[in-house]
Coordinates of N, CA and C in Angstrom, one line a residue:
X26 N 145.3 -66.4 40.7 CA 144.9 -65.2 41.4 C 144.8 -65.4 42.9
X27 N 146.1 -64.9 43.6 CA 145.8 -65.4 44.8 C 145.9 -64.0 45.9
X28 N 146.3 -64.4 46.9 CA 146.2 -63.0 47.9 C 148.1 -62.8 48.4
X29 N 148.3 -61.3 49.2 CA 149.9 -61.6 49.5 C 149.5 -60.9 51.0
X30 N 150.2 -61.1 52.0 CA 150.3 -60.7 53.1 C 151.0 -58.9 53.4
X31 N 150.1 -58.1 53.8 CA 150.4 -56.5 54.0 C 151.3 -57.0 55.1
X32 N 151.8 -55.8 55.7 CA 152.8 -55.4 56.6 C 152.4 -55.9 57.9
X33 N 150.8 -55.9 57.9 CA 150.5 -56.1 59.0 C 150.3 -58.0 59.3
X34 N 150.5 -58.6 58.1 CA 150.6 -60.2 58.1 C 148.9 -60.2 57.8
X35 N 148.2 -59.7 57.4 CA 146.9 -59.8 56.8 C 146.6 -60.2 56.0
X36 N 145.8 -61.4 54.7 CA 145.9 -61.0 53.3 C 145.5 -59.8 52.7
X37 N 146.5 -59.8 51.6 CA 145.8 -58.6 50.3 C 145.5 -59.2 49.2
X38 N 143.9 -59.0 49.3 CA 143.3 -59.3 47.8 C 143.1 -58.8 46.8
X39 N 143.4 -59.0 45.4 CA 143.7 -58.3 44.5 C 142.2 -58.1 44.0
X40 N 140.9 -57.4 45.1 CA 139.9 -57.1 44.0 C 139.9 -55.9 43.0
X41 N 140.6 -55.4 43.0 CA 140.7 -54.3 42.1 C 140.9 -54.6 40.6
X42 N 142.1 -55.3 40.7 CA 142.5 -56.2 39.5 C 141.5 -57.2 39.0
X43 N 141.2 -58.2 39.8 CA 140.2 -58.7 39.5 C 139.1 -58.6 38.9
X44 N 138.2 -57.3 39.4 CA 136.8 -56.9 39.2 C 137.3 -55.9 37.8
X45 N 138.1 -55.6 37.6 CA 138.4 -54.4 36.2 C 138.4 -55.1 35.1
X46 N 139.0 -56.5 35.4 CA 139.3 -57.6 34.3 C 137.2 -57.8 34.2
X47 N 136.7 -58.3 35.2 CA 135.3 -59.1 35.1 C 134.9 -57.7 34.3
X48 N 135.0 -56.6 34.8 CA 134.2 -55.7 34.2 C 134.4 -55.1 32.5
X49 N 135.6 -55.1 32.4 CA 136.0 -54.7 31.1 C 135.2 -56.0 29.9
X50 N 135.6 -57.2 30.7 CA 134.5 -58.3 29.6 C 133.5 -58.4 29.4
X51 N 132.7 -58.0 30.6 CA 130.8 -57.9 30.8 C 130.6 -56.3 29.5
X52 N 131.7 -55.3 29.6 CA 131.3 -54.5 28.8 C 131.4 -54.4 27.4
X53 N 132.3 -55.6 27.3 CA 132.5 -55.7 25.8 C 131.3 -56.4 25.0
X54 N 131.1 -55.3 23.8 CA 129.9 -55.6 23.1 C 130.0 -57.0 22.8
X55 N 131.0 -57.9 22.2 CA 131.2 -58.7 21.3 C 131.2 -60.1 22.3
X56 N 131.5 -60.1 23.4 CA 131.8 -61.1 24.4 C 130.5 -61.0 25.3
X57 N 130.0 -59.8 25.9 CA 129.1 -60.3 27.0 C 127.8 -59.2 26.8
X58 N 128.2 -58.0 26.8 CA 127.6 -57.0 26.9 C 125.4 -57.2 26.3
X59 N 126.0 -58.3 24.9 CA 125.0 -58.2 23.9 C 123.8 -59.1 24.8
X60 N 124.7 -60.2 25.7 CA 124.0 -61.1 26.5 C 122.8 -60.7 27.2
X61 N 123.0 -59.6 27.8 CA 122.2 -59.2 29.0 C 120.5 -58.6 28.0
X62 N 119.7 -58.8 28.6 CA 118.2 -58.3 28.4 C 118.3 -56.5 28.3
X63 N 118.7 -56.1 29.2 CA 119.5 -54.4 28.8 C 120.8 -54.2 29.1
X64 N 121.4 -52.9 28.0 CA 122.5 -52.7 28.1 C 122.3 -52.0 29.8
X65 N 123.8 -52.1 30.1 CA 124.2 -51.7 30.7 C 124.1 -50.1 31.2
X66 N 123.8 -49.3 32.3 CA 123.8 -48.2 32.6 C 124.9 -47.3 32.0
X67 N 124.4 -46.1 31.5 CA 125.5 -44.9 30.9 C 126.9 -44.8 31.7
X68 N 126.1 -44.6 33.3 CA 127.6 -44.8 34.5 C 128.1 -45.6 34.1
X69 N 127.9 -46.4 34.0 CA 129.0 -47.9 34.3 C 129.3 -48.2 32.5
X70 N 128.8 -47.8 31.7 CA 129.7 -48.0 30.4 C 130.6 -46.9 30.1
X71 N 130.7 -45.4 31.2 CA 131.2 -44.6 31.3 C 132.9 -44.9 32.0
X72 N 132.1 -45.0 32.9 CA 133.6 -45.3 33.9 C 134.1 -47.2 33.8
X73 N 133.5 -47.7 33.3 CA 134.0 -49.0 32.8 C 134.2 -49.8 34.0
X74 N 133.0 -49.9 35.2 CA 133.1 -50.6 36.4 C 131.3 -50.6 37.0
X75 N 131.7 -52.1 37.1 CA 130.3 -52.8 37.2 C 130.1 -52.3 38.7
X76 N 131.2 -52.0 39.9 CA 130.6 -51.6 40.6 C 130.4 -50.6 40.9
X77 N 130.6 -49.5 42.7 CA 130.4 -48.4 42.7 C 131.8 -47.7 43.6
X78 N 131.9 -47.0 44.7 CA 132.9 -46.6 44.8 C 133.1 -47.4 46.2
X79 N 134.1 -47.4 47.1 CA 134.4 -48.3 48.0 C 133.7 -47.9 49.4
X80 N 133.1 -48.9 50.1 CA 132.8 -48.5 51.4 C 133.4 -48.0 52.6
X81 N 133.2 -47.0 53.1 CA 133.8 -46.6 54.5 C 134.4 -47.3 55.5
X82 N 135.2 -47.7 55.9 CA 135.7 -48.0 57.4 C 134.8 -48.5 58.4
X83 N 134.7 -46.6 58.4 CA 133.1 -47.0 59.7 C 131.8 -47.4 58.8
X84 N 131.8 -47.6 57.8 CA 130.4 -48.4 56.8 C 130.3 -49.5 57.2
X85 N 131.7 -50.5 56.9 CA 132.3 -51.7 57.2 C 132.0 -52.1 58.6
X86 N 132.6 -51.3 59.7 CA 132.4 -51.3 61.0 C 130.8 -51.2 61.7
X87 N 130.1 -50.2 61.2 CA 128.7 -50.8 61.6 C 127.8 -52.1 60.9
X88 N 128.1 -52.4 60.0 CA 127.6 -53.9 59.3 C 128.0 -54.7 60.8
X89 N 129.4 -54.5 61.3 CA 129.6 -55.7 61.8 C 129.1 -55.5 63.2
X90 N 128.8 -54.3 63.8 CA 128.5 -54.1 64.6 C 126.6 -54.3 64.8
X91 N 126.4 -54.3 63.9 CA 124.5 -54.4 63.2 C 124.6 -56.1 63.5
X92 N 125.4 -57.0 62.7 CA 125.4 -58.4 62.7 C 126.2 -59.1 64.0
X93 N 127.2 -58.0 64.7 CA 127.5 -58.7 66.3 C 128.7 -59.6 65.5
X94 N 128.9 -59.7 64.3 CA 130.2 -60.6 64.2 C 131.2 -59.6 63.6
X95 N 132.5 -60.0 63.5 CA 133.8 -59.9 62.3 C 133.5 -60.7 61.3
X96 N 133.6 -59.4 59.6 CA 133.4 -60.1 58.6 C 134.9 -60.7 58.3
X97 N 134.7 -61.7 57.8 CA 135.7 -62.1 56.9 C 137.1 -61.2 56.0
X98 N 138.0 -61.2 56.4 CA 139.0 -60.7 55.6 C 138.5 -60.1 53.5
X99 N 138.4 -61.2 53.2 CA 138.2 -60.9 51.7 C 137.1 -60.4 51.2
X100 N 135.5 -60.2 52.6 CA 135.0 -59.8 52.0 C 134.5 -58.5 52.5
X101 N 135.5 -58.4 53.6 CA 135.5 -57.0 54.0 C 136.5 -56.2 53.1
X102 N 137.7 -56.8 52.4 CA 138.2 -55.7 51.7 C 137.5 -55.7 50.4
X103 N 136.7 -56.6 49.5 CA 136.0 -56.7 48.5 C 135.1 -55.2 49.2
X104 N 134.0 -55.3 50.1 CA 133.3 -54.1 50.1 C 134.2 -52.8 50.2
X105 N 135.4 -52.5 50.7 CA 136.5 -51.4 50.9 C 136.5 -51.1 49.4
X106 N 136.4 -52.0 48.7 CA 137.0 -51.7 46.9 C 135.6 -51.3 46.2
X107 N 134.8 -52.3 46.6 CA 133.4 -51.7 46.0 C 132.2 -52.1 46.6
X108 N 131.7 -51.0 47.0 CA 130.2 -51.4 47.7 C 128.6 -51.4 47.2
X109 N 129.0 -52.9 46.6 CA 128.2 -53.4 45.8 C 128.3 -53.7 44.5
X110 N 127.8 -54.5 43.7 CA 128.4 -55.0 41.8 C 127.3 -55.1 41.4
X111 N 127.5 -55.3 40.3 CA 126.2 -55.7 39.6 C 126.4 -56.9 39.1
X112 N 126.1 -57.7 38.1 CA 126.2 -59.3 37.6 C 127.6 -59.5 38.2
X113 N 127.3 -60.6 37.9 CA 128.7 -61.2 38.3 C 128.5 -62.4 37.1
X114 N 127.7 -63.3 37.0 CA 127.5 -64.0 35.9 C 125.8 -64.2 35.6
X115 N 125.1 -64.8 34.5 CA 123.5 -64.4 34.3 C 123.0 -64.6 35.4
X116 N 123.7 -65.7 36.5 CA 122.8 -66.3 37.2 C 122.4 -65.3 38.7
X117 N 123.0 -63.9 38.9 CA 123.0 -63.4 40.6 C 123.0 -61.6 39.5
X118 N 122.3 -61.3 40.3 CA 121.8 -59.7 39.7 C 122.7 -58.7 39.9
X119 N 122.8 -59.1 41.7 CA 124.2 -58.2 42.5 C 124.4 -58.5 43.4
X120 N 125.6 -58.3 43.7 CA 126.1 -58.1 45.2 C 125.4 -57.1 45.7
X121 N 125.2 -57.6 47.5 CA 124.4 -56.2 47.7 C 125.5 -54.9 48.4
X122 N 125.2 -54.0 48.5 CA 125.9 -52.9 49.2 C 125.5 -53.4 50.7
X123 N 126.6 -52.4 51.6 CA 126.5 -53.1 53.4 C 125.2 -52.4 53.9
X124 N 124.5 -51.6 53.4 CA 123.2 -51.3 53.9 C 121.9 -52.3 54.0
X125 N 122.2 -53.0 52.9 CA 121.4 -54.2 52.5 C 122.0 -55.6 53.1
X126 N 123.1 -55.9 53.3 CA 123.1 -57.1 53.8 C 122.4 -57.6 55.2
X127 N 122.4 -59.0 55.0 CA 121.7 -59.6 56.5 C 121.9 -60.7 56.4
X128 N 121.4 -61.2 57.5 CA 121.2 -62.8 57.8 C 119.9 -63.1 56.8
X129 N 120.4 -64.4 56.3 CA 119.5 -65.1 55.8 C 118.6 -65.4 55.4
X130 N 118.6 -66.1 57.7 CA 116.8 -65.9 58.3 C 116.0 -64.5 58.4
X131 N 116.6 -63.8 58.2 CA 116.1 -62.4 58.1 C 115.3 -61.5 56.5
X132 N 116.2 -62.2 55.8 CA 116.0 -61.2 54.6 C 115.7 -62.6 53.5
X133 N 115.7 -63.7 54.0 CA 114.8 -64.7 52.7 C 114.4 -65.8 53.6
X134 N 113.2 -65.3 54.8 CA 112.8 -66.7 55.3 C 112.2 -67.5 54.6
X135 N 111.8 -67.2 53.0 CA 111.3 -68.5 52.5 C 112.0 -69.3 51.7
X136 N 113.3 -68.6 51.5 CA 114.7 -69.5 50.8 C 115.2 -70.5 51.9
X137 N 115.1 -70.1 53.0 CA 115.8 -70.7 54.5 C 114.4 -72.0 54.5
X138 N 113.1 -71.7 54.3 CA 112.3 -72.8 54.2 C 112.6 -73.6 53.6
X139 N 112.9 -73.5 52.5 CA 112.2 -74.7 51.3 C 113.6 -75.3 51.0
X140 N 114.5 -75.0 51.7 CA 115.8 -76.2 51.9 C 115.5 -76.3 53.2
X141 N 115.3 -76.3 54.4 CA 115.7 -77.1 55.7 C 113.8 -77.5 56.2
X142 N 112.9 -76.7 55.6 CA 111.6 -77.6 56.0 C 111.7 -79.3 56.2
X143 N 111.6 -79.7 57.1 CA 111.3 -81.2 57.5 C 112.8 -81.7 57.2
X144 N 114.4 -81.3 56.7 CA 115.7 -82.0 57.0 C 115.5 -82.3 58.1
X145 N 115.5 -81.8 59.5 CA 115.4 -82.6 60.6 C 115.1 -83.7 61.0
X146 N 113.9 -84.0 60.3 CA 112.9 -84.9 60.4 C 114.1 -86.3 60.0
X147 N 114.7 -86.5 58.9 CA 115.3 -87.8 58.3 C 115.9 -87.9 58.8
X148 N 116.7 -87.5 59.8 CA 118.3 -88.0 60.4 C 119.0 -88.1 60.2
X149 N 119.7 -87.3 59.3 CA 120.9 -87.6 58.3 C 121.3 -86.0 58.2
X150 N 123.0 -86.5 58.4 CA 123.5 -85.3 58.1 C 125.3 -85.9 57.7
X151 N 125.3 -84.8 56.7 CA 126.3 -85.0 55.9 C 127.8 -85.0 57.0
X152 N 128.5 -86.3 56.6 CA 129.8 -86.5 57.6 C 130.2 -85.4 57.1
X153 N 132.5 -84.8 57.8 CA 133.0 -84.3 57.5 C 133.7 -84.3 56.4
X154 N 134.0 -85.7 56.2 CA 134.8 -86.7 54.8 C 134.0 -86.3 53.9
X155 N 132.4 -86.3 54.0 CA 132.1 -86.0 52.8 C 132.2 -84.7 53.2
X156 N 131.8 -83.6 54.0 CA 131.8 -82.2 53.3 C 132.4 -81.5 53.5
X157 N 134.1 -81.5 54.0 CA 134.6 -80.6 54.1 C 135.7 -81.2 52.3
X158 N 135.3 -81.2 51.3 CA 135.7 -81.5 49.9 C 135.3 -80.1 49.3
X159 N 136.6 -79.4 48.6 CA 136.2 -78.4 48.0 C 136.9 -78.5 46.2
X160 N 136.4 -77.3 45.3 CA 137.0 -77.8 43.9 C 136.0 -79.4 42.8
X161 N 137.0 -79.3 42.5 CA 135.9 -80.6 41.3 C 135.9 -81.6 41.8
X162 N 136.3 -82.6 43.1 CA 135.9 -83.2 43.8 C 134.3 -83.0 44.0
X163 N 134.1 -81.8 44.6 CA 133.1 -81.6 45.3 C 131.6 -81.8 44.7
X164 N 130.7 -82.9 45.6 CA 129.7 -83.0 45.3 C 128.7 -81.7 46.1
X165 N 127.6 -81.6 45.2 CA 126.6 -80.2 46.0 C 125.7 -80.4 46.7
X166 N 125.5 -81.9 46.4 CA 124.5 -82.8 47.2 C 125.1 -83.0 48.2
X167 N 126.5 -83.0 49.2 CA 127.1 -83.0 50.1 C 126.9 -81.6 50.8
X168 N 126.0 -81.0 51.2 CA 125.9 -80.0 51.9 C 124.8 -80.2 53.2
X169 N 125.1 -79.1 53.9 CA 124.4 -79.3 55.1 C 123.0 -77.8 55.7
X170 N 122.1 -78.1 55.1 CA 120.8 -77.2 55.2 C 120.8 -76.5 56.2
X171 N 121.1 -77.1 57.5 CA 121.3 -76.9 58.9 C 122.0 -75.4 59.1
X172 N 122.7 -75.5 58.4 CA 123.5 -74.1 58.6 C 123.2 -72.5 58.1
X173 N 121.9 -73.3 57.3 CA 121.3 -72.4 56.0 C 121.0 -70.8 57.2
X174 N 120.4 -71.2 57.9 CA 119.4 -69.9 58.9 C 120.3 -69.4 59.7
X175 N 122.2 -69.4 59.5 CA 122.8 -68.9 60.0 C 123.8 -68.1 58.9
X176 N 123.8 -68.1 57.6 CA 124.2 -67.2 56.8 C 124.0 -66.2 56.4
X177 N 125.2 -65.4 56.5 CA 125.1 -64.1 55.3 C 124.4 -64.0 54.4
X178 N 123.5 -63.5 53.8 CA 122.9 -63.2 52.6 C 123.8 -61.9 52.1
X179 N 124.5 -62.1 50.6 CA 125.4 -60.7 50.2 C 124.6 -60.4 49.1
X180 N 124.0 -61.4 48.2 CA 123.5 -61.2 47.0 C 122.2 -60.7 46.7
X181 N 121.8 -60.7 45.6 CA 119.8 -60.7 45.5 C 119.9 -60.5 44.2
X182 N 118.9 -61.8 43.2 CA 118.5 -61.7 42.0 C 117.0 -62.1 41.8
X183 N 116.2 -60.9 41.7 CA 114.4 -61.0 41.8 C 114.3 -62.1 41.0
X184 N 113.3 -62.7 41.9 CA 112.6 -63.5 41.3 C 113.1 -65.0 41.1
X185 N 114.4 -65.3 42.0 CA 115.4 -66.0 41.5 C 115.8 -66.7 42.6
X186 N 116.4 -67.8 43.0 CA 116.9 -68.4 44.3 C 118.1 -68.5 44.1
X187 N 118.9 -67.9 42.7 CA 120.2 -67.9 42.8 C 120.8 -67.1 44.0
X188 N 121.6 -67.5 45.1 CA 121.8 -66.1 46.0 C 123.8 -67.0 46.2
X189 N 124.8 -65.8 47.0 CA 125.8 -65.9 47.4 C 125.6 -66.1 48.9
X190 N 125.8 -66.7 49.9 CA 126.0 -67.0 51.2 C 127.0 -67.0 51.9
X191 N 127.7 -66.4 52.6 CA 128.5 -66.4 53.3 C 128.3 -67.3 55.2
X192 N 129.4 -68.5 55.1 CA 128.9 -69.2 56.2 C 129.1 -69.1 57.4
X193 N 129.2 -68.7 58.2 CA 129.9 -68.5 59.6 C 130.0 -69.7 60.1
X194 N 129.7 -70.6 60.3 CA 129.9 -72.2 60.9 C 131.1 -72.8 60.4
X195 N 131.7 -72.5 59.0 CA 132.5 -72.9 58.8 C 133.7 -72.1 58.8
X196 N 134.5 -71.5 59.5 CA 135.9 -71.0 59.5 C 137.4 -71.3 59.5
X197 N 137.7 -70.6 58.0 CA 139.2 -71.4 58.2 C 140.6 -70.6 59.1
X198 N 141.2 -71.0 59.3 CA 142.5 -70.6 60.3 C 142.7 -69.0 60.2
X199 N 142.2 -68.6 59.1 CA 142.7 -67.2 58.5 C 141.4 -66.4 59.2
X200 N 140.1 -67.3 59.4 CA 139.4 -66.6 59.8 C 138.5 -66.1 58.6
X201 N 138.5 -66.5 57.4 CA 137.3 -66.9 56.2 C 136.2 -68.1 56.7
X202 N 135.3 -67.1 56.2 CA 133.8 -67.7 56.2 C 133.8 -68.6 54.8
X203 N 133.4 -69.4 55.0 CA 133.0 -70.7 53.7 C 131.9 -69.9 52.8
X204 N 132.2 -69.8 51.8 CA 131.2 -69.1 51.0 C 130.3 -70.3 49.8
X205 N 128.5 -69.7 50.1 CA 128.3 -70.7 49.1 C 127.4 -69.9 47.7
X206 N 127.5 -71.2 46.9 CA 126.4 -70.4 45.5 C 125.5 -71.8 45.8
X207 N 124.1 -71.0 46.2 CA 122.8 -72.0 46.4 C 122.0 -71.6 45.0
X208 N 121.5 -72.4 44.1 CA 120.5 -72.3 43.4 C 119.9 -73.2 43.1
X209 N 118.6 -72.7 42.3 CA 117.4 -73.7 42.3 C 117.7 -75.0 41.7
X210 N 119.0 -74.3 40.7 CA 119.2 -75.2 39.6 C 120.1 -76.6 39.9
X211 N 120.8 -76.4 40.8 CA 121.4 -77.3 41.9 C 121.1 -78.0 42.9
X212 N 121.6 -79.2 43.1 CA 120.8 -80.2 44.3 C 121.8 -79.7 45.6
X213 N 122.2 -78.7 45.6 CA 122.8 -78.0 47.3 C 123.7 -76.9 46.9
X214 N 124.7 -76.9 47.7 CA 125.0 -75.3 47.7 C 126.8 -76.0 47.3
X215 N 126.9 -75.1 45.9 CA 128.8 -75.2 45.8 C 129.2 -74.6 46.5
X216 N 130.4 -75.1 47.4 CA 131.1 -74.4 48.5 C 132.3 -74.1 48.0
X217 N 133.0 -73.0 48.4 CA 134.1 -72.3 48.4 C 135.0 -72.1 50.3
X218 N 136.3 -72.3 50.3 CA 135.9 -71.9 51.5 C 136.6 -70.3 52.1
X219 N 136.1 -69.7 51.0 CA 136.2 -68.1 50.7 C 135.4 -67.3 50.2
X220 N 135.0 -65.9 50.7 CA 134.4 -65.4 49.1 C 135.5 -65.2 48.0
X221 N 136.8 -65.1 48.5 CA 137.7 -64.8 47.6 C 137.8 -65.9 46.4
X222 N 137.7 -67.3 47.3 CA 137.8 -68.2 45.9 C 136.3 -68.4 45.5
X223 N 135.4 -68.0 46.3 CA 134.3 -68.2 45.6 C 133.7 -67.4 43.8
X224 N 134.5 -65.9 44.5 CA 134.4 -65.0 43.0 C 135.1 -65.3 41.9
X225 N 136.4 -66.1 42.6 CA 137.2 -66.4 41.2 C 136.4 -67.5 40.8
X226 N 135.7 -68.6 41.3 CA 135.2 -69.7 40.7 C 134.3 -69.0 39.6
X227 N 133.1 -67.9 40.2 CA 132.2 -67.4 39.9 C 132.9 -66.9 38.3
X228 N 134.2 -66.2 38.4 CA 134.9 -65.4 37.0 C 135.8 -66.4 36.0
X229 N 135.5 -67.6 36.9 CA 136.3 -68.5 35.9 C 135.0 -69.4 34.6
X230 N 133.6 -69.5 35.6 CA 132.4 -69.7 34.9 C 132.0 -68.8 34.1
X231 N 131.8 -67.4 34.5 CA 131.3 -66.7 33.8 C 132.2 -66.2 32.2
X232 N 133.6 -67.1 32.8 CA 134.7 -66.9 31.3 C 134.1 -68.4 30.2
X233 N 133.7 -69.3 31.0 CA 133.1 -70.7 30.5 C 134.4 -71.1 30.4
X234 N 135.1 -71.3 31.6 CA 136.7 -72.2 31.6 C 136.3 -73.6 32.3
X235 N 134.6 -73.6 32.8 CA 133.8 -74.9 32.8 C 133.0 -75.1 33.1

């Protein structure tokens, strides 16, 4: 599942395709549906889409103007296709819609604590050899905290430190933000260096392909 280049030499990501496939399984009684604590909303077992309808232009455009940066390619057209999801797998509640997103340090200063409280203090910080490793190489313990209070926050699941991060410190050629999945349950953050490959990781687990 990869992306193709528009007219304009941009990628195109196939969330459309993608998210119909995640949604049509999350709704199936027999595979996922039964999983969840409650069924699913009437809407969305109605129209058969976990999210909602696609964000504006100028929706898009004031996020980035609110945060002073350019989002990312894939997760600026992900919000164009839908602004905001629900599960993605048990562990993240939703994606949030662009009204809701923020920095980090802003919207979970005590998630941004209780990973970088006192890192400074030990003097150590993960080489490049070790952390620029992505895929089943990649250890999680090879991450860098330091960066934590400069992330995206896209996600939110109450009560929960599962969250999705989007990194700005790390950018690839294309101009993608390194996307992470931080949770409690994990000794650091799995990196992606997309949201684009981050979701497919995210729909490759939630299929249990590993």
């Amino acid at each position: 599942m990869g992306s193709v280049r528009d007219h304009g030499g941009e990628p195109a990501y196939a969330w459309r395709d993608l998210l119909q496939r995640w949604s049509d399984e999350w709704l199936d009684p027999v595979l996922h549906e039964q999983e969840r604590a409650e069924p699913f909303p009437d809407e969305v077992r109605r129209t058969r889409w976990l999210g909602s309808g696609g964000a504006t232009g100028e929706e898009v455009d004031a996020l980035e103007d609110r945060l002073s940066a350019k989002l990312p390619t894939s997760y600026r057209q992900f919000l164009l296709t839908t602004n905001g999801w629900l599960n993605t797998t048990h562990d993240i509640d939703r994606i949030l819609p662009v009204r809701e997103v923020g920095w980090a340090r802003d919207l979970a200063p005590e998630l941004v604590a209780a990973w970088t409280d006192g890192y400074g203090d030990v003097g150590f910080r993960v080489d490049d050899e070790e952390y620029f490793v992505y895929g089943e190489a990649q250890d999680a313990v090879s991450s860098r905290p330091e960066y934590l209070p400069y992330t995206l926050k896209i996600s939110h699941t109450p009560e929960a430190t599962d969250v999705y991060l989007l990194n700005p410190c790390v950018v690839t050629p294309d101009g993608e933000w390194e996307a992470w999945h931080l949770a409690h349950w994990l000794p650091g953050a799995v990196r992606y260096q997309s949201f684009w490959e981050l979701m497919n990781g995210q729909y490759r687990s939630f299929r249990g392909e590993w």
